[in-house]
mmCIF file with all atom_site columns, N, CA, C and O in Angstrom:
data_model
loop_
_atom_site.group_PDB
_atom_site.id
_atom_site.type_symbol
_atom_site.label_atom_id
_atom_site.label_alt_id
_atom_site.label_comp_id
_atom_site.label_asym_id
_atom_site.label_entity_id
_atom_site.label_seq_id
_atom_site.pdbx_PDB_ins_code
_atom_site.Cartn_x
_atom_site.Cartn_y
_atom_site.Cartn_z
_atom_site.occupancy
_atom_site.B_iso_or_equiv
_atom_site.pdbx_formal_charge
_atom_site.auth_seq_id
_atom_site.auth_comp_id
_atom_site.auth_asym_id
_atom_site.auth_atom_id
_atom_site.pdbx_PDB_model_num
ATOM 1   N N  . UNK A 1 1  ? 310.758 79.278  163.574 1.00 0.00 ? 96  UNK A N  1
ATOM 2   C CA . UNK A 1 1  ? 309.704 80.183  163.145 1.00 0.00 ? 96  UNK A CA 1
ATOM 3   C C  . UNK A 1 1  ? 310.127 81.611  163.487 1.00 0.00 ? 96  UNK A C  1
ATOM 4   O O  . UNK A 1 1  ? 310.229 81.972  164.645 1.00 0.00 ? 96  UNK A O  1
ATOM 5   N N  . UNK A 1 2  ? 310.390 82.373  162.505 1.00 0.00 ? 97  UNK A N  1
ATOM 6   C CA . UNK A 1 2  ? 310.877 83.731  162.696 1.00 0.00 ? 97  UNK A CA 1
ATOM 7   C C  . UNK A 1 2  ? 309.769 84.721  162.364 1.00 0.00 ? 97  UNK A C  1
ATOM 8   O O  . UNK A 1 2  ? 309.189 84.681  161.289 1.00 0.00 ? 97  UNK A O  1
ATOM 9   N N  . UNK A 1 3  ? 309.481 85.600  163.347 1.00 0.00 ? 98  UNK A N  1
ATOM 10  C CA . UNK A 1 3  ? 308.458 86.615  163.122 1.00 0.00 ? 98  UNK A CA 1
ATOM 11  C C  . UNK A 1 3  ? 309.136 87.958  162.930 1.00 0.00 ? 98  UNK A C  1
ATOM 12  O O  . UNK A 1 3  ? 310.143 88.249  163.557 1.00 0.00 ? 98  UNK A O  1
ATOM 13  N N  . UNK A 1 4  ? 308.557 88.775  162.095 1.00 0.00 ? 99  UNK A N  1
ATOM 14  C CA . UNK A 1 4  ? 309.110 90.093  161.838 1.00 0.00 ? 99  UNK A CA 1
ATOM 15  C C  . UNK A 1 4  ? 308.165 91.135  162.409 1.00 0.00 ? 99  UNK A C  1
ATOM 16  O O  . UNK A 1 4  ? 306.949 91.034  162.254 1.00 0.00 ? 99  UNK A O  1
ATOM 17  N N  . UNK A 1 5  ? 308.755 92.116  163.086 1.00 0.00 ? 100 UNK A N  1
ATOM 18  C CA . UNK A 1 5  ? 307.979 93.190  163.693 1.00 0.00 ? 100 UNK A CA 1
ATOM 19  C C  . UNK A 1 5  ? 308.459 94.522  163.145 1.00 0.00 ? 100 UNK A C  1
ATOM 20  O O  . UNK A 1 5  ? 309.638 94.708  162.859 1.00 0.00 ? 100 UNK A O  1
ATOM 21  N N  . UNK A 1 6  ? 307.534 95.460  163.039 1.00 0.00 ? 101 UNK A N  1
ATOM 22  C CA . UNK A 1 6  ? 307.911 96.791  162.573 1.00 0.00 ? 101 UNK A CA 1
ATOM 23  C C  . UNK A 1 6  ? 308.549 97.562  163.732 1.00 0.00 ? 101 UNK A C  1
ATOM 24  O O  . UNK A 1 6  ? 308.416 97.205  164.903 1.00 0.00 ? 101 UNK A O  1
ATOM 25  N N  . UNK A 1 7  ? 309.250 98.608  163.378 1.00 0.00 ? 102 UNK A N  1
ATOM 26  C CA . UNK A 1 7  ? 309.891 99.440  164.398 1.00 0.00 ? 102 UNK A CA 1
ATOM 27  C C  . UNK A 1 7  ? 308.847 100.029 165.327 1.00 0.00 ? 102 UNK A C  1
ATOM 28  O O  . UNK A 1 7  ? 309.047 100.091 166.543 1.00 0.00 ? 102 UNK A O  1
ATOM 29  N N  . UNK A 1 8  ? 307.711 100.439 164.802 1.00 0.00 ? 103 UNK A N  1
ATOM 30  C CA . UNK A 1 8  ? 306.647 101.009 165.629 1.00 0.00 ? 103 UNK A CA 1
ATOM 31  C C  . UNK A 1 8  ? 306.109 99.993  166.625 1.00 0.00 ? 103 UNK A C  1
ATOM 32  O O  . UNK A 1 8  ? 305.827 100.335 167.771 1.00 0.00 ? 103 UNK A O  1
ATOM 33  N N  . UNK A 1 9  ? 305.956 98.745  166.207 1.00 0.00 ? 104 UNK A N  1
ATOM 34  C CA . UNK A 1 9  ? 305.484 97.704  167.125 1.00 0.00 ? 104 UNK A CA 1
ATOM 35  C C  . UNK A 1 9  ? 306.481 97.481  168.254 1.00 0.00 ? 104 UNK A C  1
ATOM 36  O O  . UNK A 1 9  ? 306.107 97.339  169.420 1.00 0.00 ? 104 UNK A O  1
ATOM 37  N N  . UNK A 1 10 ? 307.764 97.490  167.917 1.00 0.00 ? 105 UNK A N  1
ATOM 38  C CA . UNK A 1 10 ? 308.798 97.297  168.936 1.00 0.00 ? 105 UNK A CA 1
ATOM 39  C C  . UNK A 1 10 ? 308.805 98.470  169.901 1.00 0.00 ? 105 UNK A C  1
ATOM 40  O O  . UNK A 1 10 ? 308.854 98.287  171.129 1.00 0.00 ? 105 UNK A O  1
ATOM 41  N N  . UNK A 1 11 ? 308.754 99.684  169.377 1.00 0.00 ? 106 UNK A N  1
ATOM 42  C CA . UNK A 1 11 ? 308.756 100.871 170.243 1.00 0.00 ? 106 UNK A CA 1
ATOM 43  C C  . UNK A 1 11 ? 307.516 100.918 171.130 1.00 0.00 ? 106 UNK A C  1
ATOM 44  O O  . UNK A 1 11 ? 307.603 101.297 172.302 1.00 0.00 ? 106 UNK A O  1
ATOM 45  N N  . UNK A 1 12 ? 306.380 100.538 170.615 1.00 0.00 ? 107 UNK A N  1
ATOM 46  C CA . UNK A 1 12 ? 305.157 100.494 171.422 1.00 0.00 ? 107 UNK A CA 1
ATOM 47  C C  . UNK A 1 12 ? 305.284 99.471  172.548 1.00 0.00 ? 107 UNK A C  1
ATOM 48  O O  . UNK A 1 12 ? 304.874 99.719  173.684 1.00 0.00 ? 107 UNK A O  1
ATOM 49  N N  . UNK A 1 13 ? 305.879 98.341  172.250 1.00 0.00 ? 108 UNK A N  1
ATOM 50  C CA . UNK A 1 13 ? 306.076 97.315  173.278 1.00 0.00 ? 108 UNK A CA 1
ATOM 51  C C  . UNK A 1 13 ? 307.021 97.812  174.362 1.00 0.00 ? 108 UNK A C  1
ATOM 52  O O  . UNK A 1 13 ? 306.776 97.607  175.553 1.00 0.00 ? 108 UNK A O  1
ATOM 53  N N  . UNK A 1 14 ? 308.092 98.486  173.976 1.00 0.00 ? 109 UNK A N  1
ATOM 54  C CA . UNK A 1 14 ? 309.042 99.034  174.957 1.00 0.00 ? 109 UNK A CA 1
ATOM 55  C C  . UNK A 1 14 ? 308.349 100.081 175.820 1.00 0.00 ? 109 UNK A C  1
ATOM 56  O O  . UNK A 1 14 ? 308.530 100.106 177.051 1.00 0.00 ? 109 UNK A O  1
ATOM 57  N N  . UNK A 1 15 ? 307.549 100.937 175.224 1.00 0.00 ? 110 UNK A N  1
ATOM 58  C CA . UNK A 1 15 ? 306.818 101.951 175.990 1.00 0.00 ? 110 UNK A CA 1
ATOM 59  C C  . UNK A 1 15 ? 305.848 101.310 176.982 1.00 0.00 ? 110 UNK A C  1
ATOM 60  O O  . UNK A 1 15 ? 305.716 101.777 178.115 1.00 0.00 ? 110 UNK A O  1
ATOM 61  N N  . UNK A 1 16 ? 305.182 100.257 176.580 1.00 0.00 ? 111 UNK A N  1
ATOM 62  C CA . UNK A 1 16 ? 304.271 99.556  177.485 1.00 0.00 ? 111 UNK A CA 1
ATOM 63  C C  . UNK A 1 16 ? 305.023 98.961  178.667 1.00 0.00 ? 111 UNK A C  1
ATOM 64  O O  . UNK A 1 16 ? 304.567 99.043  179.806 1.00 0.00 ? 111 UNK A O  1
ATOM 65  N N  . UNK A 1 17 ? 306.174 98.381  178.413 1.00 0.00 ? 112 UNK A N  1
ATOM 66  C CA . UNK A 1 17 ? 306.991 97.808  179.494 1.00 0.00 ? 112 UNK A CA 1
ATOM 67  C C  . UNK A 1 17 ? 307.433 98.906  180.446 1.00 0.00 ? 112 UNK A C  1
ATOM 68  O O  . UNK A 1 17 ? 307.373 98.741  181.673 1.00 0.00 ? 112 UNK A O  1
ATOM 69  N N  . UNK A 1 18 ? 307.872 100.037 179.911 1.00 0.00 ? 113 UNK A N  1
ATOM 70  C CA . UNK A 1 18 ? 308.307 101.149 180.758 1.00 0.00 ? 113 UNK A CA 1
ATOM 71  C C  . UNK A 1 18 ? 307.169 101.688 181.602 1.00 0.00 ? 113 UNK A C  1
ATOM 72  O O  . UNK A 1 18 ? 307.366 102.051 182.753 1.00 0.00 ? 113 UNK A O  1
ATOM 73  N N  . UNK A 1 19 ? 305.973 101.758 181.057 1.00 0.00 ? 114 UNK A N  1
ATOM 74  C CA . UNK A 1 19 ? 304.810 102.216 181.819 1.00 0.00 ? 114 UNK A CA 1
ATOM 75  C C  . UNK A 1 19 ? 304.514 101.269 182.973 1.00 0.00 ? 114 UNK A C  1
ATOM 76  O O  . UNK A 1 19 ? 304.207 101.707 184.078 1.00 0.00 ? 114 UNK A O  1
ATOM 77  N N  . UNK A 1 20 ? 304.621 99.987  182.739 1.00 0.00 ? 115 UNK A N  1
ATOM 78  C CA . UNK A 1 20 ? 304.377 99.006  183.796 1.00 0.00 ? 115 UNK A CA 1
ATOM 79  C C  . UNK A 1 20 ? 305.418 99.160  184.904 1.00 0.00 ? 115 UNK A C  1
ATOM 80  O O  . UNK A 1 20 ? 305.096 99.132  186.079 1.00 0.00 ? 115 UNK A O  1
ATOM 81  N N  . UNK A 1 21 ? 306.681 99.369  184.524 1.00 0.00 ? 116 UNK A N  1
ATOM 82  C CA . UNK A 1 21 ? 307.743 99.538  185.509 1.00 0.00 ? 116 UNK A CA 1
ATOM 83  C C  . UNK A 1 21 ? 307.498 100.769 186.367 1.00 0.00 ? 116 UNK A C  1
ATOM 84  O O  . UNK A 1 21 ? 307.677 100.739 187.574 1.00 0.00 ? 116 UNK A O  1
ATOM 85  N N  . UNK A 1 22 ? 307.076 101.870 185.754 1.00 0.00 ? 117 UNK A N  1
ATOM 86  C CA . UNK A 1 22 ? 306.832 103.110 186.490 1.00 0.00 ? 117 UNK A CA 1
ATOM 87  C C  . UNK A 1 22 ? 305.660 102.929 187.446 1.00 0.00 ? 117 UNK A C  1
ATOM 88  O O  . UNK A 1 22 ? 305.695 103.389 188.586 1.00 0.00 ? 117 UNK A O  1
ATOM 89  N N  . UNK A 1 23 ? 304.629 102.238 187.015 1.00 0.00 ? 118 UNK A N  1
ATOM 90  C CA . UNK A 1 23 ? 303.434 102.066 187.839 1.00 0.00 ? 118 UNK A CA 1
ATOM 91  C C  . UNK A 1 23 ? 303.631 101.084 188.983 1.00 0.00 ? 118 UNK A C  1
ATOM 92  O O  . UNK A 1 23 ? 302.882 101.110 189.951 1.00 0.00 ? 118 UNK A O  1
ATOM 93  N N  . UNK A 1 24 ? 304.639 100.219 188.904 1.00 0.00 ? 119 UNK A N  1
ATOM 94  C CA . UNK A 1 24 ? 304.806 99.198  189.936 1.00 0.00 ? 119 UNK A CA 1
ATOM 95  C C  . UNK A 1 24 ? 306.015 99.440  190.840 1.00 0.00 ? 119 UNK A C  1
ATOM 96  O O  . UNK A 1 24 ? 306.362 98.582  191.637 1.00 0.00 ? 119 UNK A O  1
ATOM 97  N N  . UNK A 1 25 ? 306.661 100.605 190.719 1.00 0.00 ? 120 UNK A N  1
ATOM 98  C CA . UNK A 1 25 ? 307.815 100.879 191.566 1.00 0.00 ? 120 UNK A CA 1
ATOM 99  C C  . UNK A 1 25 ? 307.377 101.032 193.017 1.00 0.00 ? 120 UNK A C  1
ATOM 100 O O  . UNK A 1 25 ? 306.326 101.597 193.319 1.00 0.00 ? 120 UNK A O  1
ATOM 101 N N  . UNK A 1 26 ? 308.225 100.536 193.916 1.00 0.00 ? 121 UNK A N  1
ATOM 102 C CA . UNK A 1 26 ? 307.960 100.632 195.343 1.00 0.00 ? 121 UNK A CA 1
ATOM 103 C C  . UNK A 1 26 ? 308.348 102.020 195.811 1.00 0.00 ? 121 UNK A C  1
ATOM 104 O O  . UNK A 1 26 ? 309.422 102.516 195.501 1.00 0.00 ? 121 UNK A O  1
ATOM 105 N N  . UNK A 1 27 ? 307.476 102.616 196.575 1.00 0.00 ? 122 UNK A N  1
ATOM 106 C CA . UNK A 1 27 ? 307.749 103.945 197.088 1.00 0.00 ? 122 UNK A CA 1
ATOM 107 C C  . UNK A 1 27 ? 308.697 103.850 198.285 1.00 0.00 ? 122 UNK A C  1
ATOM 108 O O  . UNK A 1 27 ? 308.485 103.066 199.196 1.00 0.00 ? 122 UNK A O  1
ATOM 109 N N  . UNK A 1 28 ? 309.757 104.664 198.322 1.00 0.00 ? 123 UNK A N  1
ATOM 110 C CA . UNK A 1 28 ? 310.752 104.573 199.386 1.00 0.00 ? 123 UNK A CA 1
ATOM 111 C C  . UNK A 1 28 ? 310.281 105.113 200.740 1.00 0.00 ? 123 UNK A C  1
ATOM 112 O O  . UNK A 1 28 ? 310.991 105.000 201.723 1.00 0.00 ? 123 UNK A O  1
ATOM 113 N N  . UNK A 1 29 ? 309.090 105.664 200.817 1.00 0.00 ? 124 UNK A N  1
ATOM 114 C CA . UNK A 1 29 ? 308.597 106.242 202.071 1.00 0.00 ? 124 UNK A CA 1
ATOM 115 C C  . UNK A 1 29 ? 308.075 105.198 203.048 1.00 0.00 ? 124 UNK A C  1
ATOM 116 O O  . UNK A 1 29 ? 307.720 105.532 204.170 1.00 0.00 ? 124 UNK A O  1
ATOM 117 N N  . UNK A 1 30 ? 308.010 103.950 202.617 1.00 0.00 ? 125 UNK A N  1
ATOM 118 C CA . UNK A 1 30 ? 307.519 102.894 203.494 1.00 0.00 ? 125 UNK A CA 1
ATOM 119 C C  . UNK A 1 30 ? 308.611 102.517 204.487 1.00 0.00 ? 125 UNK A C  1
ATOM 120 O O  . UNK A 1 30 ? 309.560 101.843 204.153 1.00 0.00 ? 125 UNK A O  1
ATOM 121 N N  . UNK A 1 31 ? 308.475 102.964 205.713 1.00 0.00 ? 126 UNK A N  1
ATOM 122 C CA . UNK A 1 31 ? 309.465 102.681 206.746 1.00 0.00 ? 126 UNK A CA 1
ATOM 123 C C  . UNK A 1 31 ? 308.910 101.640 207.701 1.00 0.00 ? 126 UNK A C  1
ATOM 124 O O  . UNK A 1 31 ? 307.728 101.607 208.001 1.00 0.00 ? 126 UNK A O  1
ATOM 125 N N  . UNK A 1 32 ? 309.819 100.820 208.201 1.00 0.00 ? 127 UNK A N  1
ATOM 126 C CA . UNK A 1 32 ? 309.435 99.803  209.172 1.00 0.00 ? 127 UNK A CA 1
ATOM 127 C C  . UNK A 1 32 ? 309.565 100.396 210.562 1.00 0.00 ? 127 UNK A C  1
ATOM 128 O O  . UNK A 1 32 ? 310.565 101.036 210.895 1.00 0.00 ? 127 UNK A O  1
ATOM 129 N N  . UNK A 1 33 ? 308.559 100.169 211.392 1.00 0.00 ? 128 UNK A N  1
ATOM 130 C CA . UNK A 1 33 ? 308.576 100.684 212.757 1.00 0.00 ? 128 UNK A CA 1
ATOM 131 C C  . UNK A 1 33 ? 309.311 99.694  213.655 1.00 0.00 ? 128 UNK A C  1
ATOM 132 O O  . UNK A 1 33 ? 308.850 98.587  213.884 1.00 0.00 ? 128 UNK A O  1
ATOM 133 N N  . UNK A 1 34 ? 310.475 100.115 214.158 1.00 0.00 ? 129 UNK A N  1
ATOM 134 C CA . UNK A 1 34 ? 311.290 99.258  215.020 1.00 0.00 ? 129 UNK A CA 1
ATOM 135 C C  . UNK A 1 34 ? 311.144 99.623  216.490 1.00 0.00 ? 129 UNK A C  1
ATOM 136 O O  . UNK A 1 34 ? 311.932 99.169  217.314 1.00 0.00 ? 129 UNK A O  1
ATOM 137 N N  . UNK A 1 35 ? 310.155 100.412 216.824 1.00 0.00 ? 130 UNK A N  1
ATOM 138 C CA . UNK A 1 35 ? 310.037 100.896 218.201 1.00 0.00 ? 130 UNK A CA 1
ATOM 139 C C  . UNK A 1 35 ? 309.725 99.784  219.194 1.00 0.00 ? 130 UNK A C  1
ATOM 140 O O  . UNK A 1 35 ? 310.020 99.921  220.384 1.00 0.00 ? 130 UNK A O  1
ATOM 141 N N  . UNK A 1 36 ? 309.159 98.680  218.736 1.00 0.00 ? 131 UNK A N  1
ATOM 142 C CA . UNK A 1 36 ? 308.826 97.594  219.653 1.00 0.00 ? 131 UNK A CA 1
ATOM 143 C C  . UNK A 1 36 ? 309.955 96.569  219.803 1.00 0.00 ? 131 UNK A C  1
ATOM 144 O O  . UNK A 1 36 ? 309.827 95.626  220.578 1.00 0.00 ? 131 UNK A O  1
ATOM 145 N N  . UNK A 1 37 ? 311.082 96.777  219.109 1.00 0.00 ? 132 UNK A N  1
ATOM 146 C CA . UNK A 1 37 ? 312.227 95.867  219.211 1.00 0.00 ? 132 UNK A CA 1
ATOM 147 C C  . UNK A 1 37 ? 313.195 96.437  220.244 1.00 0.00 ? 132 UNK A C  1
ATOM 148 O O  . UNK A 1 37 ? 313.556 97.611  220.175 1.00 0.00 ? 132 UNK A O  1
ATOM 149 N N  . UNK A 1 38 ? 313.627 95.628  221.203 1.00 0.00 ? 133 UNK A N  1
ATOM 150 C CA . UNK A 1 38 ? 314.553 96.119  222.223 1.00 0.00 ? 133 UNK A CA 1
ATOM 151 C C  . UNK A 1 38 ? 315.854 96.640  221.595 1.00 0.00 ? 133 UNK A C  1
ATOM 152 O O  . UNK A 1 38 ? 316.328 96.129  220.574 1.00 0.00 ? 133 UNK A O  1
ATOM 153 N N  . UNK A 1 39 ? 316.436 97.669  222.233 1.00 0.00 ? 134 UNK A N  1
ATOM 154 C CA . UNK A 1 39 ? 317.637 98.317  221.706 1.00 0.00 ? 134 UNK A CA 1
ATOM 155 C C  . UNK A 1 39 ? 318.789 97.331  221.591 1.00 0.00 ? 134 UNK A C  1
ATOM 156 O O  . UNK A 1 39 ? 319.565 97.382  220.624 1.00 0.00 ? 134 UNK A O  1
ATOM 157 N N  . UNK A 1 40 ? 318.927 96.417  222.558 1.00 0.00 ? 135 UNK A N  1
ATOM 158 C CA . UNK A 1 40 ? 320.011 95.431  222.508 1.00 0.00 ? 135 UNK A CA 1
ATOM 159 C C  . UNK A 1 40 ? 319.881 94.530  221.286 1.00 0.00 ? 135 UNK A C  1
ATOM 160 O O  . UNK A 1 40 ? 320.877 94.194  220.643 1.00 0.00 ? 135 UNK A O  1
ATOM 161 N N  . UNK A 1 41 ? 318.670 94.157  220.965 1.00 0.00 ? 136 UNK A N  1
ATOM 162 C CA . UNK A 1 41 ? 318.438 93.290  219.811 1.00 0.00 ? 136 UNK A CA 1
ATOM 163 C C  . UNK A 1 41 ? 318.782 94.024  218.516 1.00 0.00 ? 136 UNK A C  1
ATOM 164 O O  . UNK A 1 41 ? 319.422 93.454  217.623 1.00 0.00 ? 136 UNK A O  1
ATOM 165 N N  . UNK A 1 42 ? 318.385 95.287  218.424 1.00 0.00 ? 137 UNK A N  1
ATOM 166 C CA . UNK A 1 42 ? 318.720 96.080  217.244 1.00 0.00 ? 137 UNK A CA 1
ATOM 167 C C  . UNK A 1 42 ? 320.231 96.214  217.100 1.00 0.00 ? 137 UNK A C  1
ATOM 168 O O  . UNK A 1 42 ? 320.770 96.117  215.995 1.00 0.00 ? 137 UNK A O  1
ATOM 169 N N  . UNK A 1 43 ? 320.925 96.419  218.193 1.00 0.00 ? 138 UNK A N  1
ATOM 170 C CA . UNK A 1 43 ? 322.378 96.546  218.164 1.00 0.00 ? 138 UNK A CA 1
ATOM 171 C C  . UNK A 1 43 ? 323.009 95.251  217.662 1.00 0.00 ? 138 UNK A C  1
ATOM 172 O O  . UNK A 1 43 ? 323.934 95.270  216.854 1.00 0.00 ? 138 UNK A O  1
ATOM 173 N N  . UNK A 1 44 ? 322.505 94.110  218.127 1.00 0.00 ? 139 UNK A N  1
ATOM 174 C CA . UNK A 1 44 ? 323.027 92.819  217.687 1.00 0.00 ? 139 UNK A CA 1
ATOM 175 C C  . UNK A 1 44 ? 322.793 92.611  216.184 1.00 0.00 ? 139 UNK A C  1
ATOM 176 O O  . UNK A 1 44 ? 323.664 92.115  215.466 1.00 0.00 ? 139 UNK A O  1
ATOM 177 N N  . UNK A 1 45 ? 321.630 93.013  215.721 1.00 0.00 ? 140 UNK A N  1
ATOM 178 C CA . UNK A 1 45 ? 321.315 92.878  214.294 1.00 0.00 ? 140 UNK A CA 1
ATOM 179 C C  . UNK A 1 45 ? 322.252 93.754  213.466 1.00 0.00 ? 140 UNK A C  1
ATOM 180 O O  . UNK A 1 45 ? 322.782 93.312  212.435 1.00 0.00 ? 140 UNK A O  1
ATOM 181 N N  . UNK A 1 46 ? 322.479 94.979  213.899 1.00 0.00 ? 141 UNK A N  1
ATOM 182 C CA . UNK A 1 46 ? 323.371 95.882  213.182 1.00 0.00 ? 141 UNK A CA 1
ATOM 183 C C  . UNK A 1 46 ? 324.791 95.325  213.140 1.00 0.00 ? 141 UNK A C  1
ATOM 184 O O  . UNK A 1 46 ? 325.457 95.378  212.109 1.00 0.00 ? 141 UNK A O  1
ATOM 185 N N  . UNK A 1 47 ? 325.257 94.769  214.247 1.00 0.00 ? 142 UNK A N  1
ATOM 186 C CA . UNK A 1 47 ? 326.601 94.195  214.294 1.00 0.00 ? 142 UNK A CA 1
ATOM 187 C C  . UNK A 1 47 ? 326.701 92.999  213.345 1.00 0.00 ? 142 UNK A C  1
ATOM 188 O O  . UNK A 1 47 ? 327.700 92.833  212.648 1.00 0.00 ? 142 UNK A O  1
ATOM 189 N N  . UNK A 1 48 ? 325.667 92.171  213.304 1.00 0.00 ? 143 UNK A N  1
ATOM 190 C CA . UNK A 1 48 ? 325.669 91.013  212.419 1.00 0.00 ? 143 UNK A CA 1
ATOM 191 C C  . UNK A 1 48 ? 325.693 91.440  210.955 1.00 0.00 ? 143 UNK A C  1
ATOM 192 O O  . UNK A 1 48 ? 326.395 90.846  210.128 1.00 0.00 ? 143 UNK A O  1
ATOM 193 N N  . UNK A 1 49 ? 324.934 92.493  210.606 1.00 0.00 ? 144 UNK A N  1
ATOM 194 C CA . UNK A 1 49 ? 324.928 92.981  209.238 1.00 0.00 ? 144 UNK A CA 1
ATOM 195 C C  . UNK A 1 49 ? 326.295 93.534  208.842 1.00 0.00 ? 144 UNK A C  1
ATOM 196 O O  . UNK A 1 49 ? 326.747 93.331  207.726 1.00 0.00 ? 144 UNK A O  1
ATOM 197 N N  . UNK A 1 50 ? 326.962 94.234  209.760 1.00 0.00 ? 145 UNK A N  1
ATOM 198 C CA . UNK A 1 50 ? 328.281 94.783  209.476 1.00 0.00 ? 145 UNK A CA 1
ATOM 199 C C  . UNK A 1 50 ? 329.306 93.671  209.301 1.00 0.00 ? 145 UNK A C  1
ATOM 200 O O  . UNK A 1 50 ? 330.196 93.765  208.463 1.00 0.00 ? 145 UNK A O  1
ATOM 201 N N  . UNK A 1 51 ? 329.183 92.614  210.078 1.00 0.00 ? 146 UNK A N  1
ATOM 202 C CA . UNK A 1 51 ? 330.176 91.535  209.995 1.00 0.00 ? 146 UNK A CA 1
ATOM 203 C C  . UNK A 1 51 ? 330.008 90.698  208.727 1.00 0.00 ? 146 UNK A C  1
ATOM 204 O O  . UNK A 1 51 ? 330.942 90.030  208.310 1.00 0.00 ? 146 UNK A O  1
ATOM 205 N N  . UNK A 1 52 ? 328.827 90.730  208.091 1.00 0.00 ? 147 UNK A N  1
ATOM 206 C CA . UNK A 1 52 ? 328.619 90.016  206.839 1.00 0.00 ? 147 UNK A CA 1
ATOM 207 C C  . UNK A 1 52 ? 329.478 90.606  205.737 1.00 0.00 ? 147 UNK A C  1
ATOM 208 O O  . UNK A 1 52 ? 329.951 89.903  204.866 1.00 0.00 ? 147 UNK A O  1
ATOM 209 N N  . UNK A 1 53 ? 329.650 91.905  205.748 1.00 0.00 ? 148 UNK A N  1
ATOM 210 C CA . UNK A 1 53 ? 330.408 92.594  204.690 1.00 0.00 ? 148 UNK A CA 1
ATOM 211 C C  . UNK A 1 53 ? 331.861 92.359  204.933 1.00 0.00 ? 148 UNK A C  1
ATOM 212 O O  . UNK A 1 53 ? 332.695 91.970  204.385 1.00 0.00 ? 148 UNK A O  1
#
């Protein structure tokens, strides 16, 4: 079953998708507070992340 769409319908659909993407983007200002994690633990986590690469 093949449906045919006009160029305007396709462009409107693309614009709607782009609007949804813009409205749902995560803001980069959300920072995690690590002040309650001991410094040694943070150091171990950083070392583990570096060794993965």
